[in-house]
């Protein structure tokens, strides 16, 4: 029988938090929106491979920005989704914001600030959905309450590099006196 890769190991809190990670949004298995009513943005394999070795599977939270526009609260699952017994590791973020449309192919910038819990298999789909809603509420409250986390939201990591034209400094000639 096929076995799910090891998810039972108790996570050690990563030393590498906050963790800054960027990737491209790719198609997941499509269950987030359809089964759960909770859309998730799946990151590409390169982003998953870039995770530090002490970054255990689990549920995390922090901030995220699509194409370096607005920064939103986010909750994120990293691992094999034991409820579904996936064979492939995924890293998927739910951004706490209503987007008018999908953003596959966009750049997603994420700062993970803290660990919430282990990934689990639940007795029912409803129980998984309830757990994710509790994650969202808990993460949202913690992000608002913690000045250290609020400061990270302002990180230059989320800012687009501006061109000289945008800064209005191109060919600027100092006025002669
Ligand atoms: C905050 C959060 C918590 C999650 N917790 C679990 C979990 O405990 N167990 C699990 O199997 N999957 C968990 N997931 C992953 C969902 O099962 C997954 O997002 C959903 O199946 C959609 O996957 P897809 O985009 O590949 O279709 C969680 C996802 C999020 C965003």
XYZ file of N, CA and C in Angstrom, residues 100-174:
225
model
N -10.975 39.445 -7.006
C -12.032 39.322 -8.009
C -11.826 38.131 -8.946
N -10.584 37.694 -9.095
C -10.325 36.567 -9.998
C -9.064 35.820 -9.570
N -8.849 34.639 -10.198
C -7.644 33.846 -9.913
C -6.400 34.616 -10.323
N -5.270 34.260 -9.721
C -4.025 34.944 -10.115
C -2.903 33.945 -10.385
N -3.247 32.877 -11.100
C -2.217 31.919 -11.519
C -1.155 32.637 -12.344
N 0.095 32.261 -12.146
C 1.190 32.878 -12.902
C 1.723 34.136 -12.255
N 1.015 34.647 -11.259
C 1.495 35.859 -10.571
C 2.627 35.500 -9.627
N 3.372 36.517 -9.257
C 4.416 36.341 -8.247
C 3.764 36.502 -6.867
N 4.022 35.562 -5.990
C 3.502 35.665 -4.627
C 4.678 35.826 -3.668
N 4.648 36.916 -2.909
C 5.687 37.154 -1.901
C 5.078 36.891 -0.535
N 5.772 36.088 0.246
C 5.226 35.672 1.540
C 6.254 35.899 2.643
N 5.797 36.431 3.767
C 6.624 36.396 4.966
C 5.860 35.583 6.013
N 6.453 34.458 6.395
C 5.851 33.596 7.412
C 6.355 34.090 8.760
N 5.428 34.439 9.658
C 5.886 34.976 10.947
C 5.808 33.957 12.082
N 4.861 32.998 11.980
C 4.766 32.049 13.103
C 4.050 30.764 12.696
N 4.265 29.764 13.535
C 3.674 28.434 13.361
C 2.347 28.377 14.107
N 1.346 27.739 13.500
C 0.048 27.600 14.181
C -0.170 26.196 14.740
N -0.014 25.182 13.886
C -0.316 23.804 14.334
C 0.206 22.811 13.309
N 0.144 21.539 13.689
C 0.463 20.450 12.751
C -0.646 20.319 11.705
N -0.304 19.753 10.570
C -1.333 19.320 9.613
C -1.979 18.059 10.180
N -3.277 17.913 9.943
C -3.957 16.729 10.487
C -4.918 16.138 9.473
N -5.303 14.890 9.747
C -6.406 14.286 9.009
C -7.622 14.415 9.912
N -8.725 14.878 9.377
C -9.907 15.144 10.196
C -10.980 14.080 9.962
N -11.909 13.904 10.933
C -12.965 12.895 10.750
C -13.937 13.241 9.628
N -13.994 14.507 9.241
C -14.921 14.896 8.164
C -14.381 16.148 7.476
N -14.919 16.401 6.294
C -14.548 17.605 5.556
C -14.951 18.858 6.346
N -16.124 18.754 7.000
C -16.616 19.893 7.790
C -15.623 20.243 8.902
N -15.032 19.196 9.509
C -14.075 19.429 10.599
C -12.808 20.097 10.069
N -12.362 19.700 8.860
C -11.198 20.356 8.243
C -11.515 21.828 7.967
N -12.697 22.070 7.406
C -13.091 23.452 7.093
C -13.158 24.286 8.381
N -13.732 23.711 9.442
C -13.839 24.445 10.717
C -12.443 24.753 11.263
N -11.518 23.798 11.136
C -10.154 24.020 11.642
C -9.486 25.156 10.856
N -9.680 25.178 9.543
C -9.049 26.241 8.742
C -9.650 27.607 9.103
N -10.974 27.632 9.338
C -11.584 28.917 9.753
C -11.031 29.369 11.105
N -10.794 28.415 11.995
C -10.199 28.768 13.304
C -8.773 29.279 13.095
N -8.024 28.664 12.167
C -6.666 29.143 11.846
C -6.719 30.595 11.369
N -7.670 30.853 10.467
C -7.793 32.201 9.887
C -8.074 33.223 10.998
N -9.011 32.877 11.881
C -9.359 33.815 12.973
C -8.181 34.029 13.911
N -7.529 32.936 14.289
C -6.393 33.038 15.219
C -5.259 33.848 14.618
N -4.956 33.569 13.353
C -3.868 34.271 12.683
C -4.182 35.764 12.583
N -5.419 36.064 12.218
C -5.810 37.457 12.028
C -5.649 38.244 13.334
N -6.083 37.648 14.434
C -5.979 38.317 15.742
C -4.505 38.504 16.113
N -3.711 37.451 15.949
C -2.287 37.551 16.323
C -1.552 38.590 15.486
N -1.873 38.656 14.202
C -1.186 39.625 13.332
C -1.510 41.056 13.737
N -2.773 41.294 14.158
C -3.173 42.645 14.583
C -2.555 43.033 15.915
N -2.343 42.035 16.768
C -1.931 42.333 18.150
C -0.438 42.518 18.337
N 0.337 42.009 17.397
C 1.770 41.938 17.645
C 2.512 42.997 16.819
N 3.088 43.971 17.503
C 3.778 45.076 16.804
C 4.900 44.575 15.905
N 5.562 43.522 16.376
C 6.672 42.952 15.596
C 6.140 42.454 14.246
N 4.966 41.838 14.262
C 4.384 41.320 13.026
C 3.894 42.477 12.144
N 3.302 43.474 12.771
C 2.793 44.627 12.002
C 3.933 45.333 11.279
N 5.087 45.366 11.923
C 6.255 46.003 11.318
C 6.710 45.241 10.069
N 6.620 43.936 10.134
C 7.048 43.109 8.995
C 6.185 43.390 7.770
N 4.933 43.747 8.013
C 4.031 44.073 6.894
C 4.600 45.206 6.032
N 5.376 46.084 6.664
C 5.951 47.247 5.941
C 7.280 46.913 5.266
N 7.679 45.662 5.311
C 9.011 45.295 4.825
C 9.243 45.674 3.364
N 10.452 46.159 3.036
C 10.790 46.455 1.634
C 10.669 45.211 0.744
N 10.690 44.026 1.356
C 10.518 42.783 0.601
C 9.238 42.806 -0.237
N 8.217 43.501 0.260
C 6.933 43.547 -0.446
C 6.872 44.668 -1.471
N 7.902 45.499 -1.490
C 7.818 46.666 -2.374
C 8.453 46.393 -3.715
N 7.824 46.934 -4.715
C 8.323 46.807 -6.071
C 9.547 47.695 -6.206
N 10.516 47.219 -7.002
C 11.654 48.099 -7.256
C 11.187 49.184 -8.211
N 11.341 50.421 -7.812
C 10.869 51.500 -8.679
C 11.968 51.901 -9.657
N 11.524 52.265 -10.847
C 12.500 52.711 -11.839
C 12.791 54.192 -11.599
N 13.864 54.644 -12.199
C 14.215 56.063 -12.031
C 13.113 56.945 -12.601
N 12.483 56.461 -13.708
C 11.403 57.252 -14.314
C 10.279 57.456 -13.293
N 9.934 56.337 -12.589
C 8.843 56.423 -11.620
C 9.202 57.352 -10.466
N 10.480 57.340 -10.125
C 10.901 58.207 -9.019
C 11.013 59.656 -9.471
N 10.947 59.848 -10.797
C 11.019 61.208 -11.335
C 12.405 61.787 -11.259
N 13.413 60.893 -11.245
C 14.771 61.414 -11.088
C 15.597 61.287 -12.367
N 14.968 60.719 -13.423
C 15.746 60.525 -14.642
C 16.142 61.865 -15.240
N 17.352 61.922 -15.655
C 17.857 63.118 -16.339
C 17.620 64.395 -15.542
N 17.449 64.217 -14.238
C 17.207 65.430 -13.452
C 18.485 66.260 -13.419
N 18.360 67.486 -13.860
C 19.527 68.366 -13.869
C 19.324 69.404 -12.782
N 20.241 69.465 -11.837
C 20.043 70.450 -10.762
C 19.970 71.865 -11.342
